[in-house]
PDB file of C-alpha atoms in Angstrom:
ATOM      1  CA  UNK A   1     -24.869 -36.280-151.479  1.00 34.00           C
ATOM      2  CA  UNK A   2     -27.987 -36.466-153.655  1.00 39.00           C
ATOM      3  CA  UNK A   3     -31.268 -37.680-152.250  1.00 39.00           C
ATOM      4  CA  UNK A   4     -33.191 -40.070-154.467  1.00 39.00           C
ATOM      5  CA  UNK A   5     -36.731 -38.871-154.930  1.00 41.00           C
ATOM      6  CA  UNK A   6     -39.359 -41.459-154.146  1.00 37.00           C
ATOM      7  CA  UNK A   7     -42.818 -40.091-154.683  1.00 37.00           C
ATOM      8  CA  UNK A   8     -46.240 -41.103-153.562  1.00 33.00           C
ATOM      9  CA  UNK A   9     -48.337 -40.229-156.580  1.00 38.00           C
ATOM     10  CA  UNK A  10     -51.656 -41.320-157.881  1.00 39.00           C
ATOM     11  CA  UNK A  11     -52.537 -40.174-161.342  1.00 40.00           C
ATOM     12  CA  UNK A  12     -56.251 -40.126-160.661  1.00 37.00           C
ATOM     13  CA  UNK A  13     -59.164 -38.586-162.481  1.00 40.00           C
ATOM     14  CA  UNK A  14     -59.768 -34.939-161.707  1.00 45.00           C
ATOM     15  CA  UNK A  15     -61.366 -35.360-158.268  1.00 45.00           C
ATOM     16  CA  UNK A  16     -61.204 -32.875-155.409  1.00 52.00           C
ATOM     17  CA  UNK A  17     -57.781 -33.005-153.772  1.00 54.00           C
ATOM     18  CA  UNK A  18     -59.196 -34.026-150.403  1.00 49.00           C
ATOM     19  CA  UNK A  19     -61.023 -37.001-151.909  1.00 53.00           C
ATOM     20  CA  UNK A  20     -57.956 -38.476-153.618  1.00 60.00           C
ATOM     21  CA  UNK A  21     -56.132 -41.448-152.155  1.00 69.00           C
ATOM     22  CA  UNK A  22     -52.404 -41.928-152.467  1.00 71.00           C
ATOM     23  CA  UNK A  23     -51.120 -44.870-154.436  1.00 75.00           C
ATOM     24  CA  UNK A  24     -48.183 -47.088-153.538  1.00 79.00           C
ATOM     25  CA  UNK A  25     -44.786 -45.369-153.610  1.00 74.00           C
ATOM     26  CA  UNK A  26     -43.020 -45.531-156.945  1.00 75.00           C
ATOM     27  CA  UNK A  27     -39.604 -44.405-158.130  1.00 78.00           C
ATOM     28  CA  UNK A  28     -40.183 -41.959-160.936  1.00 82.00           C
ATOM     29  CA  UNK A  29     -37.864 -41.496-163.859  1.00 88.00           C
ATOM     30  CA  UNK A  30     -37.364 -38.680-166.303  1.00 91.00           C
ATOM     31  CA  UNK A  31     -35.433 -39.174-169.527  1.00 92.00           C
ATOM     32  CA  UNK A  32     -34.464 -42.684-168.374  1.00 90.00           C
ATOM     33  CA  UNK A  33     -32.930 -41.622-165.018  1.00 90.00           C
ATOM     34  CA  UNK A  34     -34.311 -41.607-161.467  1.00 86.00           C
ATOM     35  CA  UNK A  35     -35.542 -38.168-160.442  1.00 85.00           C
ATOM     36  CA  UNK A  36     -33.234 -36.741-157.759  1.00 79.00           C
ATOM     37  CA  UNK A  37     -33.091 -33.538-155.796  1.00 74.00           C
ATOM     38  CA  UNK A  38     -29.773 -31.795-155.377  1.00 74.00           C
ATOM     39  CA  UNK A  39     -30.296 -30.777-151.753  1.00 74.00           C
ATOM     40  CA  UNK A  40     -32.733 -31.838-149.062  1.00 68.00           C
ATOM     41  CA  UNK A  41     -36.337 -32.901-149.258  1.00 71.00           C
ATOM     42  CA  UNK A  42     -38.447 -32.931-152.416  1.00 75.00           C
ATOM     43  CA  UNK A  43     -41.963 -31.586-152.773  1.00 76.00           C
ATOM     44  CA  UNK A  44     -43.795 -32.924-155.836  1.00 84.00           C
ATOM     45  CA  UNK A  45     -46.887 -31.412-157.447  1.00 89.00           C
ATOM     46  CA  UNK A  46     -48.768 -32.778-160.447  1.00 92.00           C
ATOM     47  CA  UNK A  47     -50.582 -30.358-162.767  1.00 94.00           C
ATOM     48  CA  UNK A  48     -51.053 -29.747-166.487  1.00 95.00           C
ATOM     49  CA  UNK A  49     -48.632 -26.815-166.704  1.00 92.00           C
ATOM     50  CA  UNK A  50     -48.474 -26.549-170.499  1.00 93.00           C
ATOM     51  CA  UNK A  51     -52.230 -27.124-171.010  1.00 95.00           C
ATOM     52  CA  UNK A  52     -51.831 -30.133-173.311  1.00 97.00           C
ATOM     53  CA  UNK A  53     -54.221 -32.346-171.299  1.00 97.00           C
ATOM     54  CA  UNK A  54     -51.414 -34.364-169.635  1.00 97.00           C
ATOM     55  CA  UNK A  55     -50.337 -33.906-166.009  1.00 96.00           C
ATOM     56  CA  UNK A  56     -46.753 -32.705-165.712  1.00 96.00           C
ATOM     57  CA  UNK A  57     -44.549 -32.955-162.629  1.00 94.00           C
ATOM     58  CA  UNK A  58     -43.171 -30.031-160.632  1.00 92.00           C
ATOM     59  CA  UNK A  59     -40.565 -30.865-157.993  1.00 89.00           C
ATOM     60  CA  UNK A  60     -39.431 -28.305-155.456  1.00 85.00           C
ATOM     61  CA  UNK A  61     -36.359 -28.897-153.363  1.00 78.00           C
ATOM     62  CA  UNK A  62     -35.601 -27.535-149.917  1.00 75.00           C
ATOM     63  CA  UNK A  63     -32.076 -26.418-150.734  1.00 73.00           C
ATOM     64  CA  UNK A  64     -32.240 -23.095-152.535  1.00 78.00           C
ATOM     65  CA  UNK A  65     -35.993 -23.298-152.984  1.00 82.00           C
ATOM     66  CA  UNK A  66     -35.601 -24.060-156.692  1.00 83.00           C
ATOM     67  CA  UNK A  67     -38.289 -25.792-158.743  1.00 87.00           C
ATOM     68  CA  UNK A  68     -37.826 -28.281-161.589  1.00 90.00           C
ATOM     69  CA  UNK A  69     -40.526 -29.087-164.107  1.00 93.00           C
ATOM     70  CA  UNK A  70     -40.781 -32.376-165.975  1.00 95.00           C
ATOM     71  CA  UNK A  71     -43.202 -32.321-168.902  1.00 96.00           C
ATOM     72  CA  UNK A  72     -45.280 -35.466-169.402  1.00 96.00           C
ATOM     73  CA  UNK A  73     -44.448 -36.942-172.805  1.00 97.00           C
ATOM     74  CA  UNK A  74     -46.679 -39.972-172.204  1.00 96.00           C
ATOM     75  CA  UNK A  75     -50.289 -40.048-171.059  1.00 96.00           C
ATOM     76  CA  UNK A  76     -52.049 -39.481-167.745  1.00 94.00           C
ATOM     77  CA  UNK A  77     -52.522 -43.252-167.395  1.00 93.00           C
ATOM     78  CA  UNK A  78     -48.888 -44.012-168.311  1.00 92.00           C
ATOM     79  CA  UNK A  79     -46.817 -40.870-167.682  1.00 93.00           C
ATOM     80  CA  UNK A  80     -43.357 -40.566-169.216  1.00 94.00           C
ATOM     81  CA  UNK A  81     -41.456 -37.503-168.056  1.00 95.00           C
ATOM     82  CA  UNK A  82     -38.909 -35.645-170.180  1.00 96.00           C
ATOM     83  CA  UNK A  83     -35.706 -33.879-169.164  1.00 95.00           C
ATOM     84  CA  UNK A  84     -35.879 -31.522-166.211  1.00 92.00           C
ATOM     85  CA  UNK A  85     -35.929 -27.788-166.710  1.00 93.00           C
ATOM     86  CA  UNK A  86     -35.775 -25.126-164.015  1.00 91.00           C
ATOM     87  CA  UNK A  87     -39.116 -23.387-163.680  1.00 90.00           C
ATOM     88  CA  UNK A  88     -38.716 -19.829-164.959  1.00 90.00           C
ATOM     89  CA  UNK A  89     -40.789 -16.668-164.923  1.00 90.00           C
ATOM     90  CA  UNK A  90     -39.792 -13.558-166.853  1.00 93.00           C
ATOM     91  CA  UNK A  91     -36.499 -15.226-167.808  1.00 92.00           C
ATOM     92  CA  UNK A  92     -35.428 -15.945-164.220  1.00 91.00           C
ATOM     93  CA  UNK A  93     -35.341 -19.232-162.296  1.00 89.00           C
ATOM     94  CA  UNK A  94     -38.226 -19.302-159.806  1.00 87.00           C
ATOM     95  CA  UNK A  95     -37.313 -19.862-156.161  1.00 86.00           C
ATOM     96  CA  UNK A  96     -39.433 -20.101-153.045  1.00 83.00           C
ATOM     97  CA  UNK A  97     -38.367 -18.980-149.590  1.00 78.00           C
ATOM     98  CA  UNK A  98     -37.326 -21.688-147.137  1.00 66.00           C
ATOM     99  CA  UNK A  99     -37.955 -21.640-143.439  1.00 58.00           C
TER     100      UNK A  99
END
């Protein structure tokens, strides 16, 4: 069974992480579909991964420790995330240890 990912995100100006407040929960979509995790809990992180000035979305899932990246095709004020891709380094899918 897939767990629908509901995220608490606030796309705020670049303020220190401790000073940021969370916004109301929203259901995020990528490529027109709700963002889901395959197994377990989701751990979102927002950062400009491709250095284009727009905050992208990284979602880690508990099961398997795999990470998906969703590039922001919109703006920081109105993000629009593209298709998911597994986060890779040196041609291999990145995983994080669980437990």
